[in-house]
CSV table of C-alpha atoms in Angstrom, one decimal:
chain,number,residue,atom,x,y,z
A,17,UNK,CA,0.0,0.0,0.0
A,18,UNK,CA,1.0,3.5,-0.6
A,19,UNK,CA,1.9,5.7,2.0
A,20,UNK,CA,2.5,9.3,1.4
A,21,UNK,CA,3.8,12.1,3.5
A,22,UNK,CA,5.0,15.5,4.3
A,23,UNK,CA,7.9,15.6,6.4
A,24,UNK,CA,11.1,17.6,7.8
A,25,UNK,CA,13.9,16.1,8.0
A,26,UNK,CA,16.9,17.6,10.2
A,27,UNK,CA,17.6,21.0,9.0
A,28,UNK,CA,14.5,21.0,6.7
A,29,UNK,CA,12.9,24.4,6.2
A,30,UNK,CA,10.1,23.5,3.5
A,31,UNK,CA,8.2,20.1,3.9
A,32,UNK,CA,9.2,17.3,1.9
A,33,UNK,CA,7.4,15.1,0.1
A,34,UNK,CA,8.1,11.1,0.7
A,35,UNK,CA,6.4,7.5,0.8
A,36,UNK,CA,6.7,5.4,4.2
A,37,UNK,CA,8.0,1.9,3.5
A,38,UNK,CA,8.1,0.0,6.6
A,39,UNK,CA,10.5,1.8,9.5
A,40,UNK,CA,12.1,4.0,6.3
A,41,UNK,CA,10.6,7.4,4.3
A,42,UNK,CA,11.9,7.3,0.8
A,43,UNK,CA,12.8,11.0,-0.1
A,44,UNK,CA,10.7,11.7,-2.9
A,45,UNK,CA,11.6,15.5,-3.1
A,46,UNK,CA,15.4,14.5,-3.4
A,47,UNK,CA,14.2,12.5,-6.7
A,48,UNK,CA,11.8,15.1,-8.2
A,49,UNK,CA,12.8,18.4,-7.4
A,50,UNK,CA,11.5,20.8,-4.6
A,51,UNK,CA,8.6,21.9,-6.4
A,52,UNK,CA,6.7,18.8,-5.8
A,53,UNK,CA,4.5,18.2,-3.4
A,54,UNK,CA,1.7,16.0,-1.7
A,55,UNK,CA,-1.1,17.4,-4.5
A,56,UNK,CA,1.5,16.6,-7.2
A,57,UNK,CA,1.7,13.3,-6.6
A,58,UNK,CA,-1.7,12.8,-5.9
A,59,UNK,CA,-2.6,14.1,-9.4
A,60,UNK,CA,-0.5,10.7,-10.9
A,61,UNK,CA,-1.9,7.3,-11.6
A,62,UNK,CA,-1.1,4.8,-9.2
A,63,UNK,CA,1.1,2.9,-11.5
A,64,UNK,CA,3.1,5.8,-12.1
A,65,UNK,CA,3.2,6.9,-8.7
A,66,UNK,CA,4.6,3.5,-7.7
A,67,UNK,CA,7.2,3.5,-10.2
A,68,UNK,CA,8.2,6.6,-8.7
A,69,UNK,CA,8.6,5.4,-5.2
A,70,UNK,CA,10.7,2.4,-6.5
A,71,UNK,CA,12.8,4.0,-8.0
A,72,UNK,CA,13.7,6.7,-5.0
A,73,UNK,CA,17.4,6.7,-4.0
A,74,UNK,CA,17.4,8.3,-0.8
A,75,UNK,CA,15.8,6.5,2.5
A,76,UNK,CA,15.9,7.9,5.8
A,77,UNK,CA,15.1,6.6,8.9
A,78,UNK,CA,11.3,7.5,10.3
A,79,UNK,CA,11.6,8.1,13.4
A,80,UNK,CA,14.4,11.2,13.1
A,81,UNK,CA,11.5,12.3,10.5
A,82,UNK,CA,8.8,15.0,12.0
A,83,UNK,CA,5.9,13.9,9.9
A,84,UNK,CA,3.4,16.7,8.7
A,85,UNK,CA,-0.3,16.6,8.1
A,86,UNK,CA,-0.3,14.9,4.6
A,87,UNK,CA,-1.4,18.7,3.8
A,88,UNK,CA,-0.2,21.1,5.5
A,89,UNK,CA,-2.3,23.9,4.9
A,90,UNK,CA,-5.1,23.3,3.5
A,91,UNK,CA,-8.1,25.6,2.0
A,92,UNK,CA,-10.6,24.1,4.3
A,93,UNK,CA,-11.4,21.3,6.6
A,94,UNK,CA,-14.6,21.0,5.7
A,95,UNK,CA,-16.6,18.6,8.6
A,96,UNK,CA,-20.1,16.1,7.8
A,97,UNK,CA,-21.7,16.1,11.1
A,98,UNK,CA,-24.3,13.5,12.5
A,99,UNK,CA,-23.5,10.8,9.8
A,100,UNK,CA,-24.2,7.9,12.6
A,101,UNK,CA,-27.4,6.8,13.5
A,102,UNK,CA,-26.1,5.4,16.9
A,103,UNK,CA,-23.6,8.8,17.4
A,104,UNK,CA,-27.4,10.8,16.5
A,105,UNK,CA,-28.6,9.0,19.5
A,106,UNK,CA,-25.1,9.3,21.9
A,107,UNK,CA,-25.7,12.9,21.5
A,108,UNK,CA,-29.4,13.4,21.4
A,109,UNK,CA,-29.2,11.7,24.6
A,110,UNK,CA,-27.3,14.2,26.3
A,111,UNK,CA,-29.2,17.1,24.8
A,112,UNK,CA,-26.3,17.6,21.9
A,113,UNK,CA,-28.3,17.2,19.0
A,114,UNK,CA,-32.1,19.5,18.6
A,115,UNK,CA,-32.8,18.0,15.0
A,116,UNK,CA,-32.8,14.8,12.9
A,117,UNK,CA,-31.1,16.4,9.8
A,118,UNK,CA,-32.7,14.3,6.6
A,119,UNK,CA,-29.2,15.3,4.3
A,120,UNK,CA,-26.1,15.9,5.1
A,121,UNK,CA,-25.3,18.4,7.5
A,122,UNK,CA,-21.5,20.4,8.1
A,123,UNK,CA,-19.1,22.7,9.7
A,124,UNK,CA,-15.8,24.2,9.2
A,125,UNK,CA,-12.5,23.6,11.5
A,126,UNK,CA,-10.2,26.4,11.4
A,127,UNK,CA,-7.0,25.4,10.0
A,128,UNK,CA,-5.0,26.9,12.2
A,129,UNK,CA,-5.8,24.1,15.0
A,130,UNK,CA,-4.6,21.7,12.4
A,131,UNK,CA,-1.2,19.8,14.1
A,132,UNK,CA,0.3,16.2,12.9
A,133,UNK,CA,1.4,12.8,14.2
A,134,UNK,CA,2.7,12.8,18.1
A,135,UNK,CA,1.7,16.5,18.9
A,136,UNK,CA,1.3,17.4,22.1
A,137,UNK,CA,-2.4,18.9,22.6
A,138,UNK,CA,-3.5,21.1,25.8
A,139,UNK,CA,-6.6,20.0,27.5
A,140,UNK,CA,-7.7,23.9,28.5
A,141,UNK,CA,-8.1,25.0,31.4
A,142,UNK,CA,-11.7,24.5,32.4
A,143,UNK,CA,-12.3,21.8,29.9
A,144,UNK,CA,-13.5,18.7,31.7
A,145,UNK,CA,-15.5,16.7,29.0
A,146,UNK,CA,-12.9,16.7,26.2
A,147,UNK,CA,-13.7,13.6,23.5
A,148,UNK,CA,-12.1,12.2,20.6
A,149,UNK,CA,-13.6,11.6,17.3
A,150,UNK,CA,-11.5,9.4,14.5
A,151,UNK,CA,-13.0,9.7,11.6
A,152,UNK,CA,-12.6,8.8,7.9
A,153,UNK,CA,-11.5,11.8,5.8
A,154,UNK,CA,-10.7,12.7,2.3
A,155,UNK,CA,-8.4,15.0,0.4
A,156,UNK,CA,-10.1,16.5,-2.7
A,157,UNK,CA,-7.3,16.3,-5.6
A,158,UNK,CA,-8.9,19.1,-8.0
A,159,UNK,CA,-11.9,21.9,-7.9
A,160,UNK,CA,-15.2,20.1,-7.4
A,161,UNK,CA,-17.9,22.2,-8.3
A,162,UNK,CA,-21.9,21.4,-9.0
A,163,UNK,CA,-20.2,17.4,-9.4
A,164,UNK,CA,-22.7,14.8,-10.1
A,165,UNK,CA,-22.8,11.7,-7.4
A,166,UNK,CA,-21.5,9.3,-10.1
A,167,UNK,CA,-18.1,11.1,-10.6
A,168,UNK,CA,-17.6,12.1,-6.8
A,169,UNK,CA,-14.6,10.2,-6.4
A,170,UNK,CA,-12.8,11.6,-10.0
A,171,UNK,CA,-12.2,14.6,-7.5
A,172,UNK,CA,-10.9,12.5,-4.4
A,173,UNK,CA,-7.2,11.9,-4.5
A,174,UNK,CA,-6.7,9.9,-1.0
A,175,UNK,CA,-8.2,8.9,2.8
A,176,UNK,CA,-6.9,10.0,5.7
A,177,UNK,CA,-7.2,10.1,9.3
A,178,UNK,CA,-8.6,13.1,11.1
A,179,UNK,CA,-8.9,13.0,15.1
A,180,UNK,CA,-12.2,15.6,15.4
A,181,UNK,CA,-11.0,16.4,19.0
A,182,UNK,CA,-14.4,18.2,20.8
A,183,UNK,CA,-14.9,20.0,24.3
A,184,UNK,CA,-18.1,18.6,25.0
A,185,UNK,CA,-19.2,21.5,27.8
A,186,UNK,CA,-19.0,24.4,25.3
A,187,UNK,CA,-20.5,22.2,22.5
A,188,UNK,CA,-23.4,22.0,24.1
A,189,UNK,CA,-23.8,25.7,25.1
A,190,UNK,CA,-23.3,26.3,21.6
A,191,UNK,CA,-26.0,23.3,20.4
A,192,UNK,CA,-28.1,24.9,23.0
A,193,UNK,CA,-27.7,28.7,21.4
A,194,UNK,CA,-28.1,27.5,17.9
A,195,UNK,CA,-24.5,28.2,16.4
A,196,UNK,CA,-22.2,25.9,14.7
A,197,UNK,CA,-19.2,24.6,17.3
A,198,UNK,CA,-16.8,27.6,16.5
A,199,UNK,CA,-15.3,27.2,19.8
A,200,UNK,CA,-15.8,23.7,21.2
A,201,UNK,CA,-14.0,21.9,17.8
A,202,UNK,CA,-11.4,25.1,17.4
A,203,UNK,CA,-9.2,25.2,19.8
A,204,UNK,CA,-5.4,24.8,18.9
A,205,UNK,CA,-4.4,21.9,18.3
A,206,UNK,CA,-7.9,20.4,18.4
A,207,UNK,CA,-7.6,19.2,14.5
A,208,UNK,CA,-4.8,15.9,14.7
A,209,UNK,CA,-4.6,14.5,10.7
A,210,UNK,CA,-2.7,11.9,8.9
A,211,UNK,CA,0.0,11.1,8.9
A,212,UNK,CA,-0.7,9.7,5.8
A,213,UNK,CA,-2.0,10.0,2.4
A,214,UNK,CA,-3.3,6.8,1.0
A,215,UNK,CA,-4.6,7.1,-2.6
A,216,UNK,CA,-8.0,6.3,-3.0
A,217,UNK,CA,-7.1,3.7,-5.7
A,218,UNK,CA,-4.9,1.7,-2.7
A,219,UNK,CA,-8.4,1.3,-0.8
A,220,UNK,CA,-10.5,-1.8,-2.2
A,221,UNK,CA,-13.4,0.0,-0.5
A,222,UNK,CA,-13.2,3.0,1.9
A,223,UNK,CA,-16.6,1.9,3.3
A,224,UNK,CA,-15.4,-1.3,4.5
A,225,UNK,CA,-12.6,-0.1,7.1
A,226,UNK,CA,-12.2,-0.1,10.8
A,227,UNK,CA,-12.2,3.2,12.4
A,228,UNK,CA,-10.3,2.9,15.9
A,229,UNK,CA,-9.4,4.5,19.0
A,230,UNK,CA,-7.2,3.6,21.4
A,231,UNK,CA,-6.3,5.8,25.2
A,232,UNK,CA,-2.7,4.6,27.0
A,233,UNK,CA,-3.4,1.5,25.4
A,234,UNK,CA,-7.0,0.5,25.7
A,235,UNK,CA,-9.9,0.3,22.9
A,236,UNK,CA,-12.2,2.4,22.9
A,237,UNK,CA,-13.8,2.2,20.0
A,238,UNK,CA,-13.4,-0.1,16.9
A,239,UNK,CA,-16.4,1.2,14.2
A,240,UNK,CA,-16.7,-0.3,10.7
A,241,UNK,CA,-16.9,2.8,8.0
A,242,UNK,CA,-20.1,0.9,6.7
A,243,UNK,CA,-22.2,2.7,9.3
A,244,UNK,CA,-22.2,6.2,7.5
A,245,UNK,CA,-25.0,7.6,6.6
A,246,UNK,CA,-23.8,9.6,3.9
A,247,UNK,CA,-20.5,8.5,2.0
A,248,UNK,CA,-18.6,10.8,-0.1
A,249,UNK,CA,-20.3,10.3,-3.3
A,250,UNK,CA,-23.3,12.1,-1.8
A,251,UNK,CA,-21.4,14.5,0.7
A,252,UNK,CA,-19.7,16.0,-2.4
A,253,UNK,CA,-22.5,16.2,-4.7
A,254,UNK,CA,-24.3,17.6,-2.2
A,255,UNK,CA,-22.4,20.4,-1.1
A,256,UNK,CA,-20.4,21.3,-4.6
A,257,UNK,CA,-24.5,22.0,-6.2
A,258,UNK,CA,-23.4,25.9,-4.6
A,259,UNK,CA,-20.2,25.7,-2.9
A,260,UNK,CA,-16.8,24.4,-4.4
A,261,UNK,CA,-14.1,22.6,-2.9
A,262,UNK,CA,-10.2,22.6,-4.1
A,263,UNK,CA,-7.5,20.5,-4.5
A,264,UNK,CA,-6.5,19.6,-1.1
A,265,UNK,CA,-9.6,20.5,1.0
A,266,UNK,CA,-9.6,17.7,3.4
A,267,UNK,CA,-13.3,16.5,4.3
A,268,UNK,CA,-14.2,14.8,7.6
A,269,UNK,CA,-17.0,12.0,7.3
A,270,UNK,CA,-18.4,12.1,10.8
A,271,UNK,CA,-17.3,11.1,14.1
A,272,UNK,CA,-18.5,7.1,14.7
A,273,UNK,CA,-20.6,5.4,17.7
A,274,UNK,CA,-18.4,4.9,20.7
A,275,UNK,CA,-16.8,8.4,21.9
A,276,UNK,CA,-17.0,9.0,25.2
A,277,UNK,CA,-19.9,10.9,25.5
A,278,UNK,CA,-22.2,8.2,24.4
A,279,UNK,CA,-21.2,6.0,27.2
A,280,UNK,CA,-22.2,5.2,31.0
A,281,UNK,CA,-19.1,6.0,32.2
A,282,UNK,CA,-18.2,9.0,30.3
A,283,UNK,CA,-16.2,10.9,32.9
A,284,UNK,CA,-13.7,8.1,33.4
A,285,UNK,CA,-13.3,7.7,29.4
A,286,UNK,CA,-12.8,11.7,28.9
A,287,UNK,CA,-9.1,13.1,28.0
A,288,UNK,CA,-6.9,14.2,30.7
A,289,UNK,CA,-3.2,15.9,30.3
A,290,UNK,CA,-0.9,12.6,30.2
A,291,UNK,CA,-3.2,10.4,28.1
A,292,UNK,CA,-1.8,9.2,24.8
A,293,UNK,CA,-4.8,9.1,22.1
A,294,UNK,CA,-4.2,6.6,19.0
A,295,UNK,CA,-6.9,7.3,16.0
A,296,UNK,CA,-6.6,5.0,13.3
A,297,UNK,CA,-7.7,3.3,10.2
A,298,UNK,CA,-6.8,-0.1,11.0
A,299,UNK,CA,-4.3,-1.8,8.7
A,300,UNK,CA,-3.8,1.8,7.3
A,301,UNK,CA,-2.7,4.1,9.4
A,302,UNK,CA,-2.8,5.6,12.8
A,303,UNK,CA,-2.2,9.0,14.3
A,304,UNK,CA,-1.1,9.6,18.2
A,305,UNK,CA,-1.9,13.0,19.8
A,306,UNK,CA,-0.6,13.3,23.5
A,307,UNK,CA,-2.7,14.9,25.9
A,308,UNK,CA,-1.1,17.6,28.0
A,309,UNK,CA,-1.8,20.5,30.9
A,310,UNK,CA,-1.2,24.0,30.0
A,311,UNK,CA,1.8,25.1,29.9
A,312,UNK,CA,3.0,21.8,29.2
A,313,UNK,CA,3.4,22.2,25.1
């Protein structure tokens, strides 16, 4: 499978572009020049993609590489909320959700909270119910605009992993006052992606995939991708009939069943500074965010 990334290596001042091959990231940027990039490569059939990667020279060693989101600095990170039945009921439960939205339904994350694999996150102060969301995510490869369902994916260039991280208090004051979780999903750091970039044409079917979560070492959830409501065929028809997207928008699918919130002992599960959070796709990829106090960054 292909892994893509953005990285630094030591001494780095631009992001690199590279493939993860088991504990090594080929240097794809020493083989194709500094103007290429995650969006780039993306843009390439797989078979020429792959030719690329086996033909790249340099290999360094992962772990002295600080890996990026796959992209960096995206347009948007556009968010599909309430795209689980069961999640519908988790939060309708604890007076989170006011509607029953017949079609797809979304907000925006800012991308300055966005941050990569093995950041260090601050719980705020105040924040008691803080929750984490993996969820399934794509990065659009060129302008989609008024796109029928049928061609959705033409536009789709890979999956990724994006940890939806949530203060649950403000959320619902801000369910409760009608306006769209500006504060409770937009705090820094509160916007873990990646690492990766797996095409879409590496994934036999991206609605057959586990979505996983583990704290310090414990599952807490394991969700199959089947249980969408809404896949990306329909999301992006749906919203590209007024609004476009560009290449490399990422687009969160929807946080599954199983956060903390939805369960009896919710105050026990909820992040606390020294947790270690693991969102993954499993057999794909996973991204770790620790959990810190202020001041701690």
């Amino acid at each position: 499978m292909i892994r893509l990334a953005t990285f630094l290596s030591r001494g780095d001042v631009r992001p690199r572009l590279g493939a993860v091959r088991g504990e090594s990231m080929l240097d794809l940027t020493a083989s194709l020049g500094g103007d290429w990039d995650m969006l780039r490569a993306l843009a390439l059939p797989v078979a020429e993609l792959r030719g690329i990667i086996d033909r790249a020279k340099v290999a360094l060693p992962l772990a002295s590489c600080h890996v990026l989101p796959p992209i960096p600095n995206p347009g948007k990170i556009f968010c599909v909320g309430k795209n689980s039945k069961v999640h519908r009921a988790e939060l309708a439960a604890k007076g989170m959700l006011l509607e029953d939205p017949k079609e797809p339904t979304s907000f925006v994350k800012l991308t300055e909270t966005l941050v990569g694999d093995g950041a260090r996150v601050v719980r705020p102060d105040g924040i008691t119910t803080f929750d984490y969301e993996p969820e399934l995510a794509f990065i659009i490869s060129k302008r989609a605009f008024q796109v029928p369902r049928e061609k959705a994916r033409d536009y789709v260039g890979a999956v990724t992993v994006l940890n939806d991280l949530t203060a649950r208090e403000i959320q619902k004051q801000e369910v409760q006052l009608g306006t769209k979780f500006w504060v409770s999903k937009n705090m820094p750091g509160f916007t873990p992606v990646g690492p990766y970039a797996v095409p879409l044409a590496e994934i036999a079917d991206p609605y057959d995939l586990w979505l996983t979560c583990v704290v310090n070492g414990q599952q807490r959830l394991r969700v199959n991708t089947d249980e969408y409501i809404h896949r990306i065929e329909g999301i992006i028809a749906h919203f590209s009939r007024f609004m476009p997207f560009e290449a490399g928008d990422v687009i969160a699918t929807g946080a599954p069943r199983g956060t903390a919130i939805g369960q009896p002992n919710a105050a026990e599960l909820y992040l606390k500074p020294g947790d270690v959070c693991v969102a993954g796709l499993e057999g794909v990829m996973e991204i770790t965010t620790h959990i810190v106090a202020p001041g701690e960054a």
